[in-house]
mmCIF file of C-alpha atoms in Angstrom:
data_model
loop_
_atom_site.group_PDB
_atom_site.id
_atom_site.type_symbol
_atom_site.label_atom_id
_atom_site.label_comp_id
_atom_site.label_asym_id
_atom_site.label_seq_id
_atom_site.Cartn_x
_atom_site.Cartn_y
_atom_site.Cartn_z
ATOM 1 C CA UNK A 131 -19.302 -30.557 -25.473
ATOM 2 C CA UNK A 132 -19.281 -34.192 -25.452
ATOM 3 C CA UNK A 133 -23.162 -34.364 -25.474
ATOM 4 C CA UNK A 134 -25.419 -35.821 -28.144
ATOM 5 C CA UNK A 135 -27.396 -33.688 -30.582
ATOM 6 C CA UNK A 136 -30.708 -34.279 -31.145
ATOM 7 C CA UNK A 137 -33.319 -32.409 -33.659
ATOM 8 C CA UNK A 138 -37.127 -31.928 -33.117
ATOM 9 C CA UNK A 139 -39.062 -31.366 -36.246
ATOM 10 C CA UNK A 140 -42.804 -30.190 -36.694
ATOM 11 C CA UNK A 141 -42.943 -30.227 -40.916
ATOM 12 C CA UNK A 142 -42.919 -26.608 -41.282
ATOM 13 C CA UNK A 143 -45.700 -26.052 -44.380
ATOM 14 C CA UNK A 144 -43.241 -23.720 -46.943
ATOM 15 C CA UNK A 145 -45.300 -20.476 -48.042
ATOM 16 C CA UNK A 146 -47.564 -21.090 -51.203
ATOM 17 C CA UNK A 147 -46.174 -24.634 -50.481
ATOM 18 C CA UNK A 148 -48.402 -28.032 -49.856
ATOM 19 C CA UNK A 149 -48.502 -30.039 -46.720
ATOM 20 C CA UNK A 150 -46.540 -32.665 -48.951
ATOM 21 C CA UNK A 151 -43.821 -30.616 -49.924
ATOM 22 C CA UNK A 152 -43.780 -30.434 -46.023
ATOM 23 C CA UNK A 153 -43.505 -33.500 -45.261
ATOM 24 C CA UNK A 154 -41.117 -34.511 -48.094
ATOM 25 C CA UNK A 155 -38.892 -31.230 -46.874
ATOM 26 C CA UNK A 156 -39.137 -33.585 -43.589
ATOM 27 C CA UNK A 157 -37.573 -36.619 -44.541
ATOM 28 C CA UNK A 158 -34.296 -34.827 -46.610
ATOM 29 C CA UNK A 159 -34.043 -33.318 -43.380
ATOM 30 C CA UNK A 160 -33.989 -36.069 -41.504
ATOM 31 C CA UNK A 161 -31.433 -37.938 -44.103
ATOM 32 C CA UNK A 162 -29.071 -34.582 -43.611
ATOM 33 C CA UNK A 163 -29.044 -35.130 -40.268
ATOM 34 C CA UNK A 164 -27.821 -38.805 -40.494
ATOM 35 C CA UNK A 165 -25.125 -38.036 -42.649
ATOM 36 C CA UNK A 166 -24.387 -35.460 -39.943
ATOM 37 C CA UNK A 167 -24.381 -37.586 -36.758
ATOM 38 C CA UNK A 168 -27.371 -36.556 -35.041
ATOM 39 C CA UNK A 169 -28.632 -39.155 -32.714
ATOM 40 C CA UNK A 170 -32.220 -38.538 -33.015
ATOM 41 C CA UNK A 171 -34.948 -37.357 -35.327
ATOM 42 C CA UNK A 172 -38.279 -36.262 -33.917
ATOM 43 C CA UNK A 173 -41.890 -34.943 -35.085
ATOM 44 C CA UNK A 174 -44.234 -33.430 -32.854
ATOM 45 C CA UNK A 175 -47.626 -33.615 -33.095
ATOM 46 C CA UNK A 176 -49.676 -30.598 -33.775
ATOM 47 C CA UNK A 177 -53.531 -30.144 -34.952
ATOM 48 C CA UNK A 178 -55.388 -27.867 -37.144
ATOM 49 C CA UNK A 179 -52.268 -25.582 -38.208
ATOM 50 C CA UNK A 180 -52.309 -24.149 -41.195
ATOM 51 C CA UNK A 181 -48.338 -23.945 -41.176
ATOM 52 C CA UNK A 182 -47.398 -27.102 -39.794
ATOM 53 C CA UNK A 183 -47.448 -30.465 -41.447
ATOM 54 C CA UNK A 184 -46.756 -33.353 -38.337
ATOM 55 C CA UNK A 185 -50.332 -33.933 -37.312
ATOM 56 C CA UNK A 186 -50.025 -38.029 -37.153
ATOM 57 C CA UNK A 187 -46.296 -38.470 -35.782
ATOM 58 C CA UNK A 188 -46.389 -42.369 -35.920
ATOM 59 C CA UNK A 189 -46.927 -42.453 -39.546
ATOM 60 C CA UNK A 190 -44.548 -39.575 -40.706
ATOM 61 C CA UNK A 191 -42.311 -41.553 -37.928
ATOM 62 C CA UNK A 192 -42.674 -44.858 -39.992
ATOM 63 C CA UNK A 193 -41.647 -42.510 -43.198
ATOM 64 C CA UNK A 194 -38.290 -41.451 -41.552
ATOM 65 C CA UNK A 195 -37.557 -44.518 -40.443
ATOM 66 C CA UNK A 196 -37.776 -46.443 -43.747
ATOM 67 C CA UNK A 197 -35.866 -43.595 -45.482
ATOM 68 C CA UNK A 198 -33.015 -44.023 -42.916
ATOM 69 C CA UNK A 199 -31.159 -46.200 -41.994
ATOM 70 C CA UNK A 200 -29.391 -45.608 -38.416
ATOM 71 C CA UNK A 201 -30.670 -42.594 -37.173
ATOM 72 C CA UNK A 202 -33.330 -42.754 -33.959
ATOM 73 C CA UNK A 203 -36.592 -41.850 -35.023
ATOM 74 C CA UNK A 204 -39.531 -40.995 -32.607
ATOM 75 C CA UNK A 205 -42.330 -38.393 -31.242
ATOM 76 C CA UNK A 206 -41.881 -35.406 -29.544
ATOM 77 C CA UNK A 207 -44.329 -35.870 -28.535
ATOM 78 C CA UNK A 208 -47.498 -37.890 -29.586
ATOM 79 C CA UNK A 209 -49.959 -36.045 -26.624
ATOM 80 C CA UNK A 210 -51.859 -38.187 -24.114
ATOM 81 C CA UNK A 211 -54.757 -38.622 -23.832
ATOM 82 C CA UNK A 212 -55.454 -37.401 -27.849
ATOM 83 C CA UNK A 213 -54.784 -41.060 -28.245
ATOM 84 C CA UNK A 214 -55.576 -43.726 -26.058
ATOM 85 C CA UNK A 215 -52.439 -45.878 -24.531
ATOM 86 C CA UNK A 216 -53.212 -49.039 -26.560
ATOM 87 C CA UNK A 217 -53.411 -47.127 -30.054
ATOM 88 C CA UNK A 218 -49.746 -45.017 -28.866
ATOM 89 C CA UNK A 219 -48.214 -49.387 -28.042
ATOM 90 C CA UNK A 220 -49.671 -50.615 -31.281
ATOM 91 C CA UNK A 221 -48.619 -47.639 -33.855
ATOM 92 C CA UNK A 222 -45.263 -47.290 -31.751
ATOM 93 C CA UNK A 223 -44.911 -51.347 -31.185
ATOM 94 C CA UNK A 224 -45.533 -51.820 -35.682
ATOM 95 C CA UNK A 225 -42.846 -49.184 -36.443
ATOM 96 C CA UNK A 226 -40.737 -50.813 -33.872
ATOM 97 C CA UNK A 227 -40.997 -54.201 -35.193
ATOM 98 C CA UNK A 228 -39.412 -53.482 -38.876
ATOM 99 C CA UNK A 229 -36.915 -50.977 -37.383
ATOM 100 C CA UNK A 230 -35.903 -52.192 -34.130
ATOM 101 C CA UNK A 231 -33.776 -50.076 -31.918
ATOM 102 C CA UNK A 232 -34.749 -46.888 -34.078
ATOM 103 C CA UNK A 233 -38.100 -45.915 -32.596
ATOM 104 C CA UNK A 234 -38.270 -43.556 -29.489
ATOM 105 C CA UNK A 235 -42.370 -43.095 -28.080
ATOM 106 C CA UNK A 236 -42.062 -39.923 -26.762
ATOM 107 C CA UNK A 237 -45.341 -39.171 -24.410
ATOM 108 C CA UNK A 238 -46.753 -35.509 -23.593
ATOM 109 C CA UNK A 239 -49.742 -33.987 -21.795
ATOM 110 C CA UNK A 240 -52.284 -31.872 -23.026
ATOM 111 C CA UNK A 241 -55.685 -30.973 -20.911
ATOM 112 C CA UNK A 242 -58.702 -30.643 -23.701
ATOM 113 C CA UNK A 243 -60.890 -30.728 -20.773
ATOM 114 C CA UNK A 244 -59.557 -28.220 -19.243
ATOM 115 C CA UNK A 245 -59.171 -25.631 -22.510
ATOM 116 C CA UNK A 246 -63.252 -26.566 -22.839
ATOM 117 C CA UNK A 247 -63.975 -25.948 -18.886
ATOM 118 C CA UNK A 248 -62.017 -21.973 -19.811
ATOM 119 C CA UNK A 249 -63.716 -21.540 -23.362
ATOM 120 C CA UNK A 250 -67.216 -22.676 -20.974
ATOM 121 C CA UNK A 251 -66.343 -19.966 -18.376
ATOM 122 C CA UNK A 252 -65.525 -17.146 -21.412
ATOM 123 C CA UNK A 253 -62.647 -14.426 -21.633
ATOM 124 C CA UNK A 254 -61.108 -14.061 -17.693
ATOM 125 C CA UNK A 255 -57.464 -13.456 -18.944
ATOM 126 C CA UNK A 256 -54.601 -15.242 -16.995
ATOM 127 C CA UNK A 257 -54.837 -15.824 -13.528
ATOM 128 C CA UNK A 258 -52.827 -17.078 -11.007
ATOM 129 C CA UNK A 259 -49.858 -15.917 -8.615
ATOM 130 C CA UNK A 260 -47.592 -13.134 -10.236
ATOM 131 C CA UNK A 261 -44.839 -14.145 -12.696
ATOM 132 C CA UNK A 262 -40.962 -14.580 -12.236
ATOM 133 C CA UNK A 263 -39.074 -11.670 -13.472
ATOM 134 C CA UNK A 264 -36.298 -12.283 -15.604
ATOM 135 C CA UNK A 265 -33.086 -13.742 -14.223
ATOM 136 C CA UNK A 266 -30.051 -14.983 -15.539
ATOM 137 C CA UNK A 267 -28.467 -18.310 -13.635
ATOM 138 C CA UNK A 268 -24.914 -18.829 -14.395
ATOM 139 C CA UNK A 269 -24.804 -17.408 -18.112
ATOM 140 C CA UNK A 270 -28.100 -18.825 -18.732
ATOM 141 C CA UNK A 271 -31.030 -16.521 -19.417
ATOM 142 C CA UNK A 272 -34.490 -17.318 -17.486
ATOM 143 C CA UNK A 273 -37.316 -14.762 -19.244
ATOM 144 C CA UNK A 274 -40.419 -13.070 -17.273
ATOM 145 C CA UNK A 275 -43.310 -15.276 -19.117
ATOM 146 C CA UNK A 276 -44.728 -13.512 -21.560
ATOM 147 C CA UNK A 277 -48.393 -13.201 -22.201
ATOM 148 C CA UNK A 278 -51.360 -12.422 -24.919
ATOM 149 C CA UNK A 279 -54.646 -12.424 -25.649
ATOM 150 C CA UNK A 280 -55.476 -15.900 -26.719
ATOM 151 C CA UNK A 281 -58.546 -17.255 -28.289
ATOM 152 C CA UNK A 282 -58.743 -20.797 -27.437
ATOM 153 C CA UNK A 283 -61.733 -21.535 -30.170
ATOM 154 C CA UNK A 284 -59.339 -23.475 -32.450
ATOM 155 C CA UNK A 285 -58.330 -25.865 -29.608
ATOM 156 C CA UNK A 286 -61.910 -26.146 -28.387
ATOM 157 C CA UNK A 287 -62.971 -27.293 -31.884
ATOM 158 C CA UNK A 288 -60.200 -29.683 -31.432
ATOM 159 C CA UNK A 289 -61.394 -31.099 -28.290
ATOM 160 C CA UNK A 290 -65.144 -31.565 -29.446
ATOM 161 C CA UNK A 291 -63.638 -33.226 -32.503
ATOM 162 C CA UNK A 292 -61.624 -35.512 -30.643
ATOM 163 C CA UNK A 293 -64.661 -36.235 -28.238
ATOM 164 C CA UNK A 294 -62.911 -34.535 -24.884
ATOM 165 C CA UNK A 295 -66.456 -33.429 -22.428
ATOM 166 C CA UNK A 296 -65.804 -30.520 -20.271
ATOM 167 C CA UNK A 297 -68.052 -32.080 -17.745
ATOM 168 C CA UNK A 298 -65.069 -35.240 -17.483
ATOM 169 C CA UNK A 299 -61.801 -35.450 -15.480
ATOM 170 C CA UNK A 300 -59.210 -36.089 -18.046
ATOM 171 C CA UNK A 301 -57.608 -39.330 -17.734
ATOM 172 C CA UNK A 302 -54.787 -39.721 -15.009
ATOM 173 C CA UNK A 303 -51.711 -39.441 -17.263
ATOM 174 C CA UNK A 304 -49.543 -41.599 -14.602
ATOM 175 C CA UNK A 305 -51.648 -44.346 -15.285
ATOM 176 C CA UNK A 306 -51.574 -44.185 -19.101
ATOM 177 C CA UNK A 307 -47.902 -44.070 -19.041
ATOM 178 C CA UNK A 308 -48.171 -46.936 -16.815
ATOM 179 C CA UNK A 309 -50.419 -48.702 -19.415
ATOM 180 C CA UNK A 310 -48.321 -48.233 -22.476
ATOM 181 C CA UNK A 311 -44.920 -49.399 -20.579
ATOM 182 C CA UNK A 312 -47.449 -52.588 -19.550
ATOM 183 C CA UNK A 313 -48.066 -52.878 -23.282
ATOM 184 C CA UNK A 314 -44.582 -53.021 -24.283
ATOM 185 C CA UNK A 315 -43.435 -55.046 -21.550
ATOM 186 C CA UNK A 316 -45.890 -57.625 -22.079
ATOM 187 C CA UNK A 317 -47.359 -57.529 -18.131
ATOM 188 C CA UNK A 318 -50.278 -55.583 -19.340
ATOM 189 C CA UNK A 319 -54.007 -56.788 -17.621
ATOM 190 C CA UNK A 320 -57.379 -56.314 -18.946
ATOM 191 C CA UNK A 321 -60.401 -54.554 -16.446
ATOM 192 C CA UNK A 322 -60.974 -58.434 -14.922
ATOM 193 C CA UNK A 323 -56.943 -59.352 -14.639
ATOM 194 C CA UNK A 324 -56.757 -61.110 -17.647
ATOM 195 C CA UNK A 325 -53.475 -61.025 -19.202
ATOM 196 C CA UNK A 326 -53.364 -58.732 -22.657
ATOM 197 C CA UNK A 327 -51.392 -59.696 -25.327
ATOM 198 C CA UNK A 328 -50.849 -56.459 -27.470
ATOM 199 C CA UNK A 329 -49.234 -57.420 -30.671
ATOM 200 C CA UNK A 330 -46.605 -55.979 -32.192
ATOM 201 C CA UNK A 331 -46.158 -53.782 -28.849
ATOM 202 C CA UNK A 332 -45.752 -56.864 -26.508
ATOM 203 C CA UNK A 333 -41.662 -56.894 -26.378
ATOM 204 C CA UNK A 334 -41.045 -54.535 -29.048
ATOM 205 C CA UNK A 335 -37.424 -52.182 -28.884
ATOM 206 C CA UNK A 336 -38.110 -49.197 -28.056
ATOM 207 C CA UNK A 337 -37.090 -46.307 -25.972
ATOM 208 C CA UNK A 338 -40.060 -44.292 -23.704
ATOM 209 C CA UNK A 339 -39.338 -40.782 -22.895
ATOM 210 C CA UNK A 340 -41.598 -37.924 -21.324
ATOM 211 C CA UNK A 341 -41.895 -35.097 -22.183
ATOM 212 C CA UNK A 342 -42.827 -31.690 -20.485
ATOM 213 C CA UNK A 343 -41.997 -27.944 -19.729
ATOM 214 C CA UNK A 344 -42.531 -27.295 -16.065
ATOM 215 C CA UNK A 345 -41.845 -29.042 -13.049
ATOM 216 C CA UNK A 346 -45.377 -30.386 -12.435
ATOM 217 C CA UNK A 347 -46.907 -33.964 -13.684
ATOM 218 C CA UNK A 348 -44.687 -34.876 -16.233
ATOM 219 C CA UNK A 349 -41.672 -34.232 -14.659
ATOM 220 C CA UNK A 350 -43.066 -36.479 -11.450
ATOM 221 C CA UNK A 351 -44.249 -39.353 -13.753
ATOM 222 C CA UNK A 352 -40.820 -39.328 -15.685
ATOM 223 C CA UNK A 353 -38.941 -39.553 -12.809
ATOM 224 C CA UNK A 354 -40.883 -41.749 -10.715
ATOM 225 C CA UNK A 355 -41.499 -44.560 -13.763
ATOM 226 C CA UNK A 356 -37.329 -44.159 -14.709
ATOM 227 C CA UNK A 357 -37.460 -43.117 -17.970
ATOM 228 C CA UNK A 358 -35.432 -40.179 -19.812
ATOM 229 C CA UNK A 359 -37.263 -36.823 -19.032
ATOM 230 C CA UNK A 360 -36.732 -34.068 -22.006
ATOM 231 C CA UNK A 361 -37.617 -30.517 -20.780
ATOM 232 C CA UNK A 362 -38.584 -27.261 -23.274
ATOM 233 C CA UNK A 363 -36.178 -24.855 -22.615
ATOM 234 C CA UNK A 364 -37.610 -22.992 -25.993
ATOM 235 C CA UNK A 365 -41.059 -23.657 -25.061
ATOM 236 C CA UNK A 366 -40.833 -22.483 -21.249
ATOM 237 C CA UNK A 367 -37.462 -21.474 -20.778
ATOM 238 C CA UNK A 368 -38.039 -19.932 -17.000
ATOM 239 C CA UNK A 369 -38.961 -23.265 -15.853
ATOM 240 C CA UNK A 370 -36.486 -25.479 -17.113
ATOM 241 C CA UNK A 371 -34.500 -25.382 -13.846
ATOM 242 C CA UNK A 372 -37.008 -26.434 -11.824
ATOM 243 C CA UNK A 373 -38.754 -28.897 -14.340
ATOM 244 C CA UNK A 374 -35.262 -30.477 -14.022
ATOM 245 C CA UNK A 375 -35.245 -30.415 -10.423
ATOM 246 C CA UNK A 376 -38.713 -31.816 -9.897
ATOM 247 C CA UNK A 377 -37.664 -34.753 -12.131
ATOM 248 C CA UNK A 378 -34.261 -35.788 -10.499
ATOM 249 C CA UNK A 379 -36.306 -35.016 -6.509
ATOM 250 C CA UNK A 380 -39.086 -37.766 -8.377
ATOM 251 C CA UNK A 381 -36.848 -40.154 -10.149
ATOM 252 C CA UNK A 382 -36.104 -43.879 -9.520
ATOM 253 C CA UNK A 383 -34.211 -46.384 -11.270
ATOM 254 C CA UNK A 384 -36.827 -48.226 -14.068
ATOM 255 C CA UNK A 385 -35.982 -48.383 -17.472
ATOM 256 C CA UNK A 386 -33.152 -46.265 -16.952
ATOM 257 C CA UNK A 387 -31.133 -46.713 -14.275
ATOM 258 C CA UNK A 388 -29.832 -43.124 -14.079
ATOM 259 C CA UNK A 389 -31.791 -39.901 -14.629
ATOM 260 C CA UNK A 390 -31.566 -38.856 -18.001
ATOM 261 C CA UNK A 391 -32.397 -35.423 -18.946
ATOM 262 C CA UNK A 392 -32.925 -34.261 -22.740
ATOM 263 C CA UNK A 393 -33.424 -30.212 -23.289
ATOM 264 C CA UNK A 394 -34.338 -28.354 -26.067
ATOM 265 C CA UNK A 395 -33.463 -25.101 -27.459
ATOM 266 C CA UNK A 396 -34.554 -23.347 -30.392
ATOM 267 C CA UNK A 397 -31.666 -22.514 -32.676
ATOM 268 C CA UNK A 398 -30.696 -21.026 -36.030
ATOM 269 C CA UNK A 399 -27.345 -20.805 -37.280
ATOM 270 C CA UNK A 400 -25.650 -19.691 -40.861
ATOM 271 C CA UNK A 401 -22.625 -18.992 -41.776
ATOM 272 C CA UNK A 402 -22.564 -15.555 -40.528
ATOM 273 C CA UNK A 403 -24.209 -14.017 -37.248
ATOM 274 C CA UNK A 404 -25.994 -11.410 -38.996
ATOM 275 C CA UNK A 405 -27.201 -14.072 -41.959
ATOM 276 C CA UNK A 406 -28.364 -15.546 -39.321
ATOM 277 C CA UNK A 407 -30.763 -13.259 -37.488
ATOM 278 C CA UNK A 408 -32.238 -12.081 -40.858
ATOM 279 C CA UNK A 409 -33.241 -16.054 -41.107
ATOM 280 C CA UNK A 410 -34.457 -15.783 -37.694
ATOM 281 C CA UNK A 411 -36.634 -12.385 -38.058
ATOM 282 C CA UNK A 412 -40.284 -14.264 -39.319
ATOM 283 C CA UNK A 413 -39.708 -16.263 -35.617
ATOM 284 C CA UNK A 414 -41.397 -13.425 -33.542
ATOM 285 C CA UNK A 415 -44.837 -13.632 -36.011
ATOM 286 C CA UNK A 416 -44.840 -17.216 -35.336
ATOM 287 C CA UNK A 417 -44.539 -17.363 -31.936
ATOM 288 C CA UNK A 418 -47.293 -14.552 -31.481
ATOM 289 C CA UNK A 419 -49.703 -16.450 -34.072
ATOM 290 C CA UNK A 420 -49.305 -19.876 -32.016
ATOM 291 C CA UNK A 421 -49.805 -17.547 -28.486
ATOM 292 C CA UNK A 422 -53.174 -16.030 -29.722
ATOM 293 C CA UNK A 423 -54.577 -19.002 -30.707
ATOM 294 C CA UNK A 424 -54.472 -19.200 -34.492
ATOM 295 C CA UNK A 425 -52.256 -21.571 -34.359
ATOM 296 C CA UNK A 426 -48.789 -22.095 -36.559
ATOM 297 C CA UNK A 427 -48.954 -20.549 -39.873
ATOM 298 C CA UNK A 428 -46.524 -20.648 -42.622
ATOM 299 C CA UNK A 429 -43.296 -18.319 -42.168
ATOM 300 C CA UNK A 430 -43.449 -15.112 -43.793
ATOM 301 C CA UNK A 431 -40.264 -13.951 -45.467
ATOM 302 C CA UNK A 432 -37.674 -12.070 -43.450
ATOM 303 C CA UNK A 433 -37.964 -8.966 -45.283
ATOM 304 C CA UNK A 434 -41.642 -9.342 -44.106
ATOM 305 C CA UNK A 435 -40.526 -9.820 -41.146
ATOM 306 C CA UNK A 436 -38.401 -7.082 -40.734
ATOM 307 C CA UNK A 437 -40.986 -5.004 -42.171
ATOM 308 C CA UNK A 438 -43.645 -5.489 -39.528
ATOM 309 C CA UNK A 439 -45.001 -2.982 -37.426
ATOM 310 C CA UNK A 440 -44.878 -4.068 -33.472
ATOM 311 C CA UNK A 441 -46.701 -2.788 -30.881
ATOM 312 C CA UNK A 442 -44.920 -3.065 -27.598
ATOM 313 C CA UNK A 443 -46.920 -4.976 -26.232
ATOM 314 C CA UNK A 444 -46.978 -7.409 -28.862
ATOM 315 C CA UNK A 445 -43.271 -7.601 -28.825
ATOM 316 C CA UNK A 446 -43.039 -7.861 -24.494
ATOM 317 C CA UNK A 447 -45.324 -10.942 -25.239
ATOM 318 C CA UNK A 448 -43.303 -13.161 -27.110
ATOM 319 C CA UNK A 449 -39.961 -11.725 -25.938
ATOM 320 C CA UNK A 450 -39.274 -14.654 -23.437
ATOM 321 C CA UNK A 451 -39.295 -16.906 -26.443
ATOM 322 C CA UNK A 452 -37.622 -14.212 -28.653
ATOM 323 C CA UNK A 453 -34.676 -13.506 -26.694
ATOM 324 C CA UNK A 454 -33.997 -17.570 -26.069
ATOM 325 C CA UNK A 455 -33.463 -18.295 -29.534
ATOM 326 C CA UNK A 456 -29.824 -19.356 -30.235
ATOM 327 C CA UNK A 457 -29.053 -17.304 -33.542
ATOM 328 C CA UNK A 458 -25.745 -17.009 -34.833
ATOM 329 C CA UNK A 459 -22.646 -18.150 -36.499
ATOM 330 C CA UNK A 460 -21.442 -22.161 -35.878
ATOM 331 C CA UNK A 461 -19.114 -21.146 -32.662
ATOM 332 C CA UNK A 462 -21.514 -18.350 -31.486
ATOM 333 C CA UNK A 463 -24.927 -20.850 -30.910
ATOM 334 C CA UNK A 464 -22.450 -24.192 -29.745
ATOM 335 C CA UNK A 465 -21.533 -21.380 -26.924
ATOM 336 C CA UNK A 466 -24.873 -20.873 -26.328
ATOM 337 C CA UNK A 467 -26.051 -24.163 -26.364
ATOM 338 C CA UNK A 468 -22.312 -25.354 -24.413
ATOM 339 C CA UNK A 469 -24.110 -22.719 -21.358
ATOM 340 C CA UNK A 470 -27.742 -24.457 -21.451
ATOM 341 C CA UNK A 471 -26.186 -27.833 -21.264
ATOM 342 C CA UNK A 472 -23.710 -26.911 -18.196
ATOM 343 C CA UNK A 473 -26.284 -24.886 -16.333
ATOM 344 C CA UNK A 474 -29.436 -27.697 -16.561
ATOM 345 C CA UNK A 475 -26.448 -30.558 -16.528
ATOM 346 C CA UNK A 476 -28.419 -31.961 -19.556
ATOM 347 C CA UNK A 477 -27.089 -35.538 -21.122
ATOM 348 C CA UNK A 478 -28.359 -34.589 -24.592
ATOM 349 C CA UNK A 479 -29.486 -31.377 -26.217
ATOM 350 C CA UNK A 480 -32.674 -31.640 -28.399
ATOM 351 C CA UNK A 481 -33.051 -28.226 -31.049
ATOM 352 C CA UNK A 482 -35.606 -27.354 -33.724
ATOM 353 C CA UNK A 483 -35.032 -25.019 -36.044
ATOM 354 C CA UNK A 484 -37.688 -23.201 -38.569
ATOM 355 C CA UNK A 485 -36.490 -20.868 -41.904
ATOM 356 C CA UNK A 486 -38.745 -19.610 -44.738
ATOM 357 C CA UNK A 487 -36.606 -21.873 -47.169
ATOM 358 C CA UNK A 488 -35.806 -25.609 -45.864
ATOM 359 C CA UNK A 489 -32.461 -25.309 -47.919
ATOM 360 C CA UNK A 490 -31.737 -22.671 -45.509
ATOM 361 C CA UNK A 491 -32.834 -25.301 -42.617
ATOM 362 C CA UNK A 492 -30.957 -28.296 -43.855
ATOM 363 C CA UNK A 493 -27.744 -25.726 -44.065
ATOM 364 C CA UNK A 494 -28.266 -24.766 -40.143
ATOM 365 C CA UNK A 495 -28.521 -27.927 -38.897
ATOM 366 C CA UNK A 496 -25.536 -29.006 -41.058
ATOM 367 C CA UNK A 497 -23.488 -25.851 -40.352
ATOM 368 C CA UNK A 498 -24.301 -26.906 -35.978
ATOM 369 C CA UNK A 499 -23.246 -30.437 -36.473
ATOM 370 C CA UNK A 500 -19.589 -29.543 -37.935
ATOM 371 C CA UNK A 501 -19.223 -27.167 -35.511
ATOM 372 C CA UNK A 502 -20.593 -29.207 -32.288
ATOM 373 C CA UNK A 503 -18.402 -31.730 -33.102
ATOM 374 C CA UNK A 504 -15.258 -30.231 -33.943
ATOM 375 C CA UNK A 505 -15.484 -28.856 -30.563
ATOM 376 C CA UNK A 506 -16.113 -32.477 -29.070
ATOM 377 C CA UNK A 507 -13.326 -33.500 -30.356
ATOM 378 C CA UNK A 508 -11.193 -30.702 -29.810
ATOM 379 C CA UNK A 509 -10.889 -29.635 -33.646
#
């Protein structure tokens, strides 16, 4: 267990609470998790959710970074192409320049155009080949997919908002990775060869890392530009193998001269197991709200929770996501998360955690951190 710890954060909006008591619940987080050694802090980027604060990661990155003072601090990810490649170098490159060798740009995909083409076509359900039962490699579970209905209006709305046209190709995400490492290098050309001088981008200290869940573009364009690839294990979990695989096959020595892979897991721990999966029990409703296209809303209670009414299919379609949440005591999730690292051969383990209360959040990640690094060193 000698691997970094890292923590993904998307500002989870308390109930009855604000979007700034979010984002303020954000930044104690993020100090907790300095004074407990975690290496990196990071915000993902998420749109038009009622229960989910991080919607502009480069400025709530800037916050974090001026109320710490050692911890990294980055995206996980700001999404291509929602922002064009210069904008992601400049924000990025002005953080970067008052906290150098803090500030992680962490890059993801996500096809607009291709969520307007299916709203354009209307309800066909999921197609494609059939999916991968469940299978457990070596201790570690891979879930059968699961599936539900999905309305896709709220991320159409986002796409006409942003400007995306379902009659375009969206832009080739190899190349716009290749533009912002330009940016920062300072080789960057303009559409006649000039040289481009993008200021405060143009030399600025920062790590680039892709992100992604299966072993399609993203894992290619990680590997092939040699940077750090980090994988979702709690997004995608039965495709974490071969995301990994696709990356190490595609990877060459850039700005890394090693492949470096980052995975995630979903965790909640407390001081008991059973504590524990009563502060896990609202997870199923938000996983279910997110997959039928309403998007993150706030966590109900767990006695809410537990008082819900499933149907089974409801419950088969968020199960994959479900049963991969670490939940337990200290010792019982660094187990868990001791057999994701060994079985993906991971170099750094990112988790995220949600609770109704953030005290009870702050006291998970806290609670992890002893424990991950007594074992480390052998306490």
């Amino acid at each position: 267990m000698s691997l970094p710890l890292s923590i993904l954060d998307l500002s989870p909006v308390p109930a009855g609470g604000t979007a700034g008591d979010a984002l303020r619940n954000s930044i104690d987080l993020a100090q907790a998790a300095e004074r407990a050694g975690y290496h990196r802090y990071w915000v993902a980027e998420h749109h038009l959710a009622t229960g989910v604060a991080s919607a502009s990661t480069p400025v709530l990155v800037a916050l974090i970074a001026a109320a710490t003072g050692r911890i990294r601090v980055g995206s996980g990810a700001v999404q291509l192409p929602n922002t064009r490649p210069v904008q992601v170098a400049e924000q990025f490159g002005t953080v970067a320049a008052v906290h150098p060798g803090r500030i992680d740009v962490g890059l993801g995909r996500f096809d607009l155009h291709r969520i307007l083409r299916l709203i354009r076509r209307g309800p066909t359900g999921r197609k494609g080949g059939r999916a991968p039962e469940t299978r457990t490699v070596d201790g570690l579970l891979l879930p059968k997919p699961g599936t539900v209905p999905s309305d896709l209006a709220l991320y159409g709305c986002l796409a006409e908002l942003l400007g995306f046209d379902p009659d375009q190709e969206p832009p080739d995400y190899d190349r716009q990775v290749g533009e912002i490492l330009a940016y920062f290098a300072g080789t960057a050309r303009g559409p006649h060869g000039e040289p481009l001088h993008v200021l405060p981008a143009e030399g600025a200290d920062v790590e680039v890392v892709v992100l992604g869940s299966t072993p399609g573009e993203s894992a290619r364009v990680a590997g092939e530009h040699g940077l750090p690839f980090a994988v979702s294990y709690h997004l995608v979990p039965h495709l974490v193998l071969d995301a990994v695989a696709a990356y190490r096959e595609a990877f060459r020595p850039g700005r890394v001269a090693e492949p470096h892979v980052i995975v995630s897991a979903d965790v909640v721990v407390a001081e008991t197991d059973a504590r524990a999966r009563e502060l896990a029990a609202p997870y199923g409703q938000w996983v279910l709200d997110i997959r039928s296209g309403g998007g993150a809303r706030p966590y109900v209670t767990p006695a809410e929770a537990l008082a819900r009414e499933w149907t089974p299919d409801e419950r088969a379609g968020v199960a994959d996501r479900v049963d991969t949440q670490f939940v337990g005591a200290p010792d019982t999730v660094c187990g868990k998360l001791a057999t994701l690292a060994r079985v993906t051969g991971a170099d750094e383990l990112l988790v995220t955690t949600i609770t109704t209360d953030h005290t009870d959040r702050v006291r998970s990640h806290e609670l992890l951190a002893q424990a991950w690094g007594a074992a480390r060193t052998g306490g």
